[in-house]
mmCIF file of C-alpha atoms and ligand atoms in Angstrom:
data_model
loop_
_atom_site.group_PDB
_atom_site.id
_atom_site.type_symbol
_atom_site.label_atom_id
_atom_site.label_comp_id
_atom_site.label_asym_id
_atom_site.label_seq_id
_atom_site.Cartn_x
_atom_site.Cartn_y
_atom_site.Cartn_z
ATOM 1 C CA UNK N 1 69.627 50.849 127.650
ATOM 2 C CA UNK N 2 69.414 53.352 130.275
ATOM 3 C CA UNK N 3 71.476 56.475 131.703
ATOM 4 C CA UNK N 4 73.746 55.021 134.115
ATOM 5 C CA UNK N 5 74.005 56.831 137.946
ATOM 6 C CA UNK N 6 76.969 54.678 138.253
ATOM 7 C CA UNK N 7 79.952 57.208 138.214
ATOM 8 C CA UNK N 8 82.778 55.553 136.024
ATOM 9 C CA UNK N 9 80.063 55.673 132.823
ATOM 10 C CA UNK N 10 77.174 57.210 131.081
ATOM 11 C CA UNK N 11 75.157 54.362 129.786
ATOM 12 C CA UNK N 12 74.106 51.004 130.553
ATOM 13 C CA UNK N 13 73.193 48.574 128.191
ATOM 14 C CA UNK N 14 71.887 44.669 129.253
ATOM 15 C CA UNK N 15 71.885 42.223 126.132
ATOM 16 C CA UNK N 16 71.429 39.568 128.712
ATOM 17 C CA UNK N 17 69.630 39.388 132.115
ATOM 18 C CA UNK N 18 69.954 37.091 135.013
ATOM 19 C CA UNK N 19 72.959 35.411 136.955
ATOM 20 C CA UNK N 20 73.826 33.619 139.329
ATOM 21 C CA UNK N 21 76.714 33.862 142.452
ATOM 22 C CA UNK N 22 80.197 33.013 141.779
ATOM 23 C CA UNK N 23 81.982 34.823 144.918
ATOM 24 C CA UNK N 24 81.783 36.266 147.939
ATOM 25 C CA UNK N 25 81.623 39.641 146.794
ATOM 26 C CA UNK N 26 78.125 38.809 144.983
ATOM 27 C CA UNK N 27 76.307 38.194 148.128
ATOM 28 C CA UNK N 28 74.627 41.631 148.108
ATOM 29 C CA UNK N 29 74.587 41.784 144.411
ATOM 30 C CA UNK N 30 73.055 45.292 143.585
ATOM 31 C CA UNK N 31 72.117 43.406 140.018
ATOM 32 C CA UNK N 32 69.412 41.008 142.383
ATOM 33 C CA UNK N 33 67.547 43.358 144.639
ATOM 34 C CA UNK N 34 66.688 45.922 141.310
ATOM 35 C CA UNK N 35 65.999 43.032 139.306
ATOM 36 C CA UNK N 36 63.992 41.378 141.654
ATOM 37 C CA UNK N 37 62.343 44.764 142.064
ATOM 38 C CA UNK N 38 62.061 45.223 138.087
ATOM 39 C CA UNK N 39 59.920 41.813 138.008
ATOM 40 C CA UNK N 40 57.484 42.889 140.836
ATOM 41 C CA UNK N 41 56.502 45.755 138.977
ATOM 42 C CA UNK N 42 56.767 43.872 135.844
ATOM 43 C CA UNK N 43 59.319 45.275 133.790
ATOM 44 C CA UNK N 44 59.486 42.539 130.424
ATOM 45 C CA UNK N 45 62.853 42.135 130.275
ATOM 46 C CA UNK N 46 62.959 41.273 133.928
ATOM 47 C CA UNK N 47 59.766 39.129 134.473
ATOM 48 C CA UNK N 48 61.718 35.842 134.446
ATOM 49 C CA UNK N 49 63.862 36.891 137.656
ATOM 50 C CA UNK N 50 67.527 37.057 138.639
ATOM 51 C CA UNK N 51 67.915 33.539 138.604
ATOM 52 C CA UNK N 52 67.289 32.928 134.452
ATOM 53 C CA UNK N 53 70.165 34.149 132.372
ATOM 54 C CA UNK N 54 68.093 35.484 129.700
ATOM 55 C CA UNK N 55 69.460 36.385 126.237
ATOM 56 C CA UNK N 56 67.756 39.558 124.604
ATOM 57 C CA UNK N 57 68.478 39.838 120.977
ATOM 58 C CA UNK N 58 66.047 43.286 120.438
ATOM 59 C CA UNK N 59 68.507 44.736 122.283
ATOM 60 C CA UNK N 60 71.727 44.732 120.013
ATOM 61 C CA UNK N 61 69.996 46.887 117.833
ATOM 62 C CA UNK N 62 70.326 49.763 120.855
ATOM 63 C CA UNK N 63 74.152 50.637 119.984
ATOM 64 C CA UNK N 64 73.660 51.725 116.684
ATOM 65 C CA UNK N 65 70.985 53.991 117.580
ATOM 66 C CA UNK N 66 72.507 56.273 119.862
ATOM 67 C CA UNK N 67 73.844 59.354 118.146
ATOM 68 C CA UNK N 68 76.178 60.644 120.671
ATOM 69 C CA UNK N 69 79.590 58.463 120.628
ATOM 70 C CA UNK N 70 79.145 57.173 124.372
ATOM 71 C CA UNK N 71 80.757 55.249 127.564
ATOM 72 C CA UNK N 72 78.495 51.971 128.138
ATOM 73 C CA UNK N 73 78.598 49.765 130.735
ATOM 74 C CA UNK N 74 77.862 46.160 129.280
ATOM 75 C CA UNK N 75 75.455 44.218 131.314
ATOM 76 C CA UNK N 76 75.651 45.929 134.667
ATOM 77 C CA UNK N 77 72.507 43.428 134.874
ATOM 78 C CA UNK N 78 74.470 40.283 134.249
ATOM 79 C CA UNK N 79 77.833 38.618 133.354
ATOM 80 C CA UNK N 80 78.542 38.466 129.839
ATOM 81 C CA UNK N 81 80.622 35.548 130.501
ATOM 82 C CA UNK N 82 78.073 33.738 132.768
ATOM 83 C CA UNK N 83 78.121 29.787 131.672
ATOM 84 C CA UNK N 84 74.684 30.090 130.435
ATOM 85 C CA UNK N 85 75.616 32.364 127.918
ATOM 86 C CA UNK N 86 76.059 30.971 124.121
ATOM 87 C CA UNK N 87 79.058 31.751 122.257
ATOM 88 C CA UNK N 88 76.998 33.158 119.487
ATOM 89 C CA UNK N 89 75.128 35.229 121.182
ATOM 90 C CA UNK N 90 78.366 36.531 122.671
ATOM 91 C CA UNK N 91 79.746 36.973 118.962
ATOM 92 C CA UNK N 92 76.757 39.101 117.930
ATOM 93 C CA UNK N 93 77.317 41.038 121.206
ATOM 94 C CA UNK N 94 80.789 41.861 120.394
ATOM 95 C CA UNK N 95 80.110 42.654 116.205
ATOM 96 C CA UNK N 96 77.626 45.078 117.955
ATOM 97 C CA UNK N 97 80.656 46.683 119.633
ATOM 98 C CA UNK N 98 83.220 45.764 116.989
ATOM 99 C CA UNK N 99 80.633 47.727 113.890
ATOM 100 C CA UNK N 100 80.095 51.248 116.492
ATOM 101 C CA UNK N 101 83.292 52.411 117.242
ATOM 102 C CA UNK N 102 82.008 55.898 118.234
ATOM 103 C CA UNK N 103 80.965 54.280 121.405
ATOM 104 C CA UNK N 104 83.295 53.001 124.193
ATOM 105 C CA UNK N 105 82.422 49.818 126.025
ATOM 106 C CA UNK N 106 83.378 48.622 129.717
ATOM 107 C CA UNK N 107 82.983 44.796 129.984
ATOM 108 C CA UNK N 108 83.149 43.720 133.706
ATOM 109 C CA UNK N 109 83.440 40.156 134.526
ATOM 110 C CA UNK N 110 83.650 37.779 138.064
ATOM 111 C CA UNK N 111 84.455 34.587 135.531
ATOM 112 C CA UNK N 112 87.618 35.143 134.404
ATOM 113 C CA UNK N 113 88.158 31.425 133.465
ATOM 114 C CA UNK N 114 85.562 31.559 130.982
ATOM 115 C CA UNK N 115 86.590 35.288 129.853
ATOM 116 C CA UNK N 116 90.059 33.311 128.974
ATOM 117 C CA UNK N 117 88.722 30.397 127.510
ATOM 118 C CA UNK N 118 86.610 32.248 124.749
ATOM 119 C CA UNK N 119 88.904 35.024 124.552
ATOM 120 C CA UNK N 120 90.273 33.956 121.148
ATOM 121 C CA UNK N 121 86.791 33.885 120.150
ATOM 122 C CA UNK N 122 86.192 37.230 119.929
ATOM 123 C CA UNK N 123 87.177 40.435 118.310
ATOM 124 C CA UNK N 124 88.570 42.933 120.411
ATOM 125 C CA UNK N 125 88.642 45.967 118.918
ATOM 126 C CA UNK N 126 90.245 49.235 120.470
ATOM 127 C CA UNK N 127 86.704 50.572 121.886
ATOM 128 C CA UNK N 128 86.404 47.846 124.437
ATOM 129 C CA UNK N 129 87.556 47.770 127.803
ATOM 130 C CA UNK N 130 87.420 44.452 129.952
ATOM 131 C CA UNK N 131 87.746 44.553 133.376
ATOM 132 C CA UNK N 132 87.499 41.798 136.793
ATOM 133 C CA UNK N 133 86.204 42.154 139.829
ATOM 134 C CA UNK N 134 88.582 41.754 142.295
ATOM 135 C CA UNK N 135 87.114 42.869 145.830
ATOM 136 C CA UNK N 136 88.884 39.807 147.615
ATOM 137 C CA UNK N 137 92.159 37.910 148.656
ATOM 138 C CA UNK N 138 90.562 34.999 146.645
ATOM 139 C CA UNK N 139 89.595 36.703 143.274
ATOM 140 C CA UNK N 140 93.355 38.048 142.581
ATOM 141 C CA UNK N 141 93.764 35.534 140.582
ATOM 142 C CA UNK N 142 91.910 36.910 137.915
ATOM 143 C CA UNK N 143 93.780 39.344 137.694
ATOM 144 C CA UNK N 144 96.214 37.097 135.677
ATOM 145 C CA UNK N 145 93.868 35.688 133.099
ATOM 146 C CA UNK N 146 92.803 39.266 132.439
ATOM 147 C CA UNK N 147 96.373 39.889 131.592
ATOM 148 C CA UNK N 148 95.900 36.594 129.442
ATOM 149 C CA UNK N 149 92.873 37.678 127.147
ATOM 150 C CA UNK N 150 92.415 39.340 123.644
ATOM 151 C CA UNK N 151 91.413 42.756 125.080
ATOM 152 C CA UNK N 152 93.450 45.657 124.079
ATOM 153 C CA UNK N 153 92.207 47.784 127.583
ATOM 154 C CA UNK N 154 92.015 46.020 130.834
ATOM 155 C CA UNK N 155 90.773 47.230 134.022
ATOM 156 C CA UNK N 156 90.477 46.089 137.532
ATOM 157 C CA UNK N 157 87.035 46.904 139.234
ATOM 158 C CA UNK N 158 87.753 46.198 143.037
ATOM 159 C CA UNK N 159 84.015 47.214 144.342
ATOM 160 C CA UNK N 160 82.975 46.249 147.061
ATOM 161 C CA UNK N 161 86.171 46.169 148.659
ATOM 162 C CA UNK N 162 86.014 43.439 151.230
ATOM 163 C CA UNK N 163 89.196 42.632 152.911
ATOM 164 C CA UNK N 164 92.817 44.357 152.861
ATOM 165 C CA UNK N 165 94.701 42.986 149.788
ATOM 166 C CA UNK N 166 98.437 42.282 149.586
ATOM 167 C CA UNK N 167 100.624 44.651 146.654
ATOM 168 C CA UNK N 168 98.808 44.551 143.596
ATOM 169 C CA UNK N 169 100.943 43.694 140.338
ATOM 170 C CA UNK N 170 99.349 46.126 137.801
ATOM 171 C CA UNK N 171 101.309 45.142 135.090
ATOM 172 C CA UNK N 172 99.436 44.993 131.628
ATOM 173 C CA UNK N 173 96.503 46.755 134.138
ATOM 174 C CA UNK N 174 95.008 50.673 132.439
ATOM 175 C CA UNK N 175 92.884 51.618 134.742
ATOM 176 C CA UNK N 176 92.296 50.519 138.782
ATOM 177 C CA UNK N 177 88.259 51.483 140.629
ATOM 178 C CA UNK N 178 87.781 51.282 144.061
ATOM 179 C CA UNK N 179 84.767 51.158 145.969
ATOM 180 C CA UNK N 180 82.919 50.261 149.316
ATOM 181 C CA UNK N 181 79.709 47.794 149.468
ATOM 182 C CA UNK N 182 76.316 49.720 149.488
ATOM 183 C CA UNK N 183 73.000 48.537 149.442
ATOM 184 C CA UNK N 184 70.524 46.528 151.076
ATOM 185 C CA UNK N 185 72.386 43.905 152.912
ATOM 186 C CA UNK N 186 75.415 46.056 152.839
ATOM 187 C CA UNK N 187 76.737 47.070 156.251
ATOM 188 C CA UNK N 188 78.669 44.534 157.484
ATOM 189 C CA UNK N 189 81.629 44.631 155.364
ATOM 190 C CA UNK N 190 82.886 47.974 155.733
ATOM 191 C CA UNK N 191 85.877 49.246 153.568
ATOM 192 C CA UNK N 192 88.875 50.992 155.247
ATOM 193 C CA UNK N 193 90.538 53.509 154.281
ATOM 194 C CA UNK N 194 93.984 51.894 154.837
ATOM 195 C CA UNK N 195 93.230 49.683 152.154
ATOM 196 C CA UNK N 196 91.878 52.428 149.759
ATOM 197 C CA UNK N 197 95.170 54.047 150.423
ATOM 198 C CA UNK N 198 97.901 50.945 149.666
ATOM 199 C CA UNK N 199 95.999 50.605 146.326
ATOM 200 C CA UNK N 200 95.969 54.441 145.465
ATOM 201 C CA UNK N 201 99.671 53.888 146.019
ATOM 202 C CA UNK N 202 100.193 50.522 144.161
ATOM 203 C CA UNK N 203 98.578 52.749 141.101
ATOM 204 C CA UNK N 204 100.944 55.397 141.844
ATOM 205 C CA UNK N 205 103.684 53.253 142.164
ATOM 206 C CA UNK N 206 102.647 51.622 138.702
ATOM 207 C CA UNK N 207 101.517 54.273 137.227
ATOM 208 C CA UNK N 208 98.505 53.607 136.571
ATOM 209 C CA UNK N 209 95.257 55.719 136.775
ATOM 210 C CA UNK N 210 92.918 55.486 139.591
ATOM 211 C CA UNK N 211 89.622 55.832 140.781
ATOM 212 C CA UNK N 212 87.593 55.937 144.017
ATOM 213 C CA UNK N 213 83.619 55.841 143.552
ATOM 214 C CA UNK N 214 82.397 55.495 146.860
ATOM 215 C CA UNK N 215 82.727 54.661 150.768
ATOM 216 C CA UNK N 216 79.319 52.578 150.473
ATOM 217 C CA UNK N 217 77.810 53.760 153.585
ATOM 218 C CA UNK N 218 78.266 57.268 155.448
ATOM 219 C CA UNK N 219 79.282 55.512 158.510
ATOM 220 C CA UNK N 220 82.478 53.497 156.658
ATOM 221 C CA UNK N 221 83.129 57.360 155.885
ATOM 222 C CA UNK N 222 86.097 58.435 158.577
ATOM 223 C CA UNK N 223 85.088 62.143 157.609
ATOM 224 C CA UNK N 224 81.690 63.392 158.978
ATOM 225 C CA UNK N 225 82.156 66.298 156.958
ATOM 226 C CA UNK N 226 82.850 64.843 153.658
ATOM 227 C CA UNK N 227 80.280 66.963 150.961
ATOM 228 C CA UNK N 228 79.874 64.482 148.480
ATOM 229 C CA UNK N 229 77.644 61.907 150.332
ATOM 230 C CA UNK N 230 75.144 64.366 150.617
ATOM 231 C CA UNK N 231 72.392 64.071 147.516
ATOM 232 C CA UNK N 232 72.703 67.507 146.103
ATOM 233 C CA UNK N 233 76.316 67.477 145.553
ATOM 234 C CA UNK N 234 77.597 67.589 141.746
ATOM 235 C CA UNK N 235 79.983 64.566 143.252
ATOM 236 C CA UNK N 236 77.275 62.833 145.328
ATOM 237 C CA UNK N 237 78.125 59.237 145.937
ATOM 238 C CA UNK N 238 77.067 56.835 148.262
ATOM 239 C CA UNK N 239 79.066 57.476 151.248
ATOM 240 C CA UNK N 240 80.712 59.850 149.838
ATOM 241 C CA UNK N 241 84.017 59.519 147.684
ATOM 242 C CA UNK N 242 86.757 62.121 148.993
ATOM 243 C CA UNK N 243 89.562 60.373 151.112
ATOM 244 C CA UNK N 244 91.049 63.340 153.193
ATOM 245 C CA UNK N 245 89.068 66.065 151.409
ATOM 246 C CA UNK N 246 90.132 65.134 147.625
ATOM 247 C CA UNK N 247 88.493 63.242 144.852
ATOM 248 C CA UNK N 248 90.043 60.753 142.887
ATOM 249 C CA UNK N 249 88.792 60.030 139.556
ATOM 250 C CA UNK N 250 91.091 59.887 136.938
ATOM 251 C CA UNK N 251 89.090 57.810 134.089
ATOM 252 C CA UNK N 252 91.023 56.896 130.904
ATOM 253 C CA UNK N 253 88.327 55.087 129.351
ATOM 254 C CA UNK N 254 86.769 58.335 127.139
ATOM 255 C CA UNK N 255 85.247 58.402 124.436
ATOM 256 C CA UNK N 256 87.530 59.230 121.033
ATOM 257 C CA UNK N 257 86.641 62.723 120.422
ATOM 258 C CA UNK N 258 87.321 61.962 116.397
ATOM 259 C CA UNK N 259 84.107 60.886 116.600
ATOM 260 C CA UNK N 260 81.057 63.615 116.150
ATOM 261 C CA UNK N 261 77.582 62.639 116.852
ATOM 262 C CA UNK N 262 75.443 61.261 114.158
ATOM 263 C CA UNK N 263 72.683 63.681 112.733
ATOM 264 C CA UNK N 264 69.944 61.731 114.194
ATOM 265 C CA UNK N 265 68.953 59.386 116.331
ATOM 266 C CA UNK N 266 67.245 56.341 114.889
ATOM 267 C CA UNK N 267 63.351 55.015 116.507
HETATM 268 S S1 SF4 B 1 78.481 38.050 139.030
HETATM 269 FE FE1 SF4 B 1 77.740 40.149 139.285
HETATM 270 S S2 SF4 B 1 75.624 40.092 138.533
HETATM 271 FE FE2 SF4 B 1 76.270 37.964 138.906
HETATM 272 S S3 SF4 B 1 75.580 37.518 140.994
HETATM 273 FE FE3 SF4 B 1 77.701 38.233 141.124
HETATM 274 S S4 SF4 B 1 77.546 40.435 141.498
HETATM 275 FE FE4 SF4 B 1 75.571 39.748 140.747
#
């Protein structure tokens, strides 16, 4: 587990490592170059590479160890629904969630087929969120079998925004994030803010919340003077996130107040 820099949460937690590409919106996966990075310098959960979906049990005891109810990205490292993955081991991730309600979870999957298929599996209790990433023409598809599954919270993440999408049917949808491609590798596939815009309005339309991370790169940017991709700034993100001088970051996934921190904080 680790603090999280990425903007939509507070945590990260990684009961499984590795994966491999699915889509075209994996080919600069961020996931890759730090993991890649984690095994030159020898991090152990890391030292088998990218390309080994690992399966770390020591780390389902983190959850219940954290005092502070909290928001928790679920294997920004990984895809819990990766075909390597064993259905137990995915049972025992989701008990995890299903016994620490005080925390809020944010599941993000590219395999929707498989999220549908062992949907039934699972118990989805009100403190998880599961979301697709839907950055293409191609992958809106998913957005369907999303609608399909167990979860009681469901939420698009379309990062990085590749191409301009058609109308977006947000029905059965909580929460919509947009974002631009950043990264090594990243540069090539620059978001526009035309098609930030028509989904900012298909969430208005639909009413349903919205929330734009990042441009990616400066240069993608169409405002020079935009604060927030400077480091230094509260709001700093990569790029910069304003879209004609105003943030947008309406997040409905919060943690339930009802729920005080614990007394202590277990080794
Ligand atoms: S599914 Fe996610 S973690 Fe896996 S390769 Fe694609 S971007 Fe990377």
């Amino acid at each position: 587990m680790s603090e999280s820099t990425i903007e939509w949460t507070e945590k990260t937690w990684n009961p499984t490592t590795g994966c491999t590409v699915i889509s075209k919106e994996c080919d600069n996966c961020y996931a890759k170059i730090l993991t890649d990075s984690l095994q030159m310098k020898g991090s152990g959960k890391y030292l088998q590479g990218f390309d080994v979906f690992a399966e770390h049990p020591n780390a389902l005891k983190e959850p219940f160890k954290w005092k502070k109810p909290t928001l928790v990205f679920v294997n920004s490292m990984s895809d819990l629904f990766h075909k390597d993955m064993k259905l137990e081991f995915l049972q025992q991730i989701f008990q995890v969630m299903n016994e620490t309600p005080r925390h809020t979870y944010q599941v993000l999957t590219k395999r929707d087929a498989i999220l549908l298929e062992l949907s039934p599996e699972l118990t989805w209790t009100e403190n998880i969120w599961m979301g697709v990433s839907v950055g293409s023409c191609v992958s809106i598809r998913k957005i369907d079998r999303l609608r399909k599954c167990g979860a009681k919270n469901k939420f698009l993440s379309v990062e990085p925004l590749i191409e301009e999408l058609p109308d977006l049917n947000l029905e059965g949808i909580d929460w919509v994030i947009v974002g631009g491609e950043n990264g090594r590798g990243s540069g090539i596939r620059p978001i526009k803010k035309d098609w930030i815009l028509k989904i900012k309005k298909n969430c208005e339309d639909q009413n349903v919340p919205f929330f734009f991370k990042q441009w990616g790169l400066s240069r993608f940017n169409p405002d020079p003077s935009d604060p927030t991709q400077y480091k230094g700034h509260p709001d700093y993100a990569k790029g910069g996130c304003q879209i004609n001088g105003k943030m947008y970051r309406e997040n409905p996934c919060v943690v339930d107040p009802h729920f005080g921190e614990l007394p202590f904080e277990w080794d």
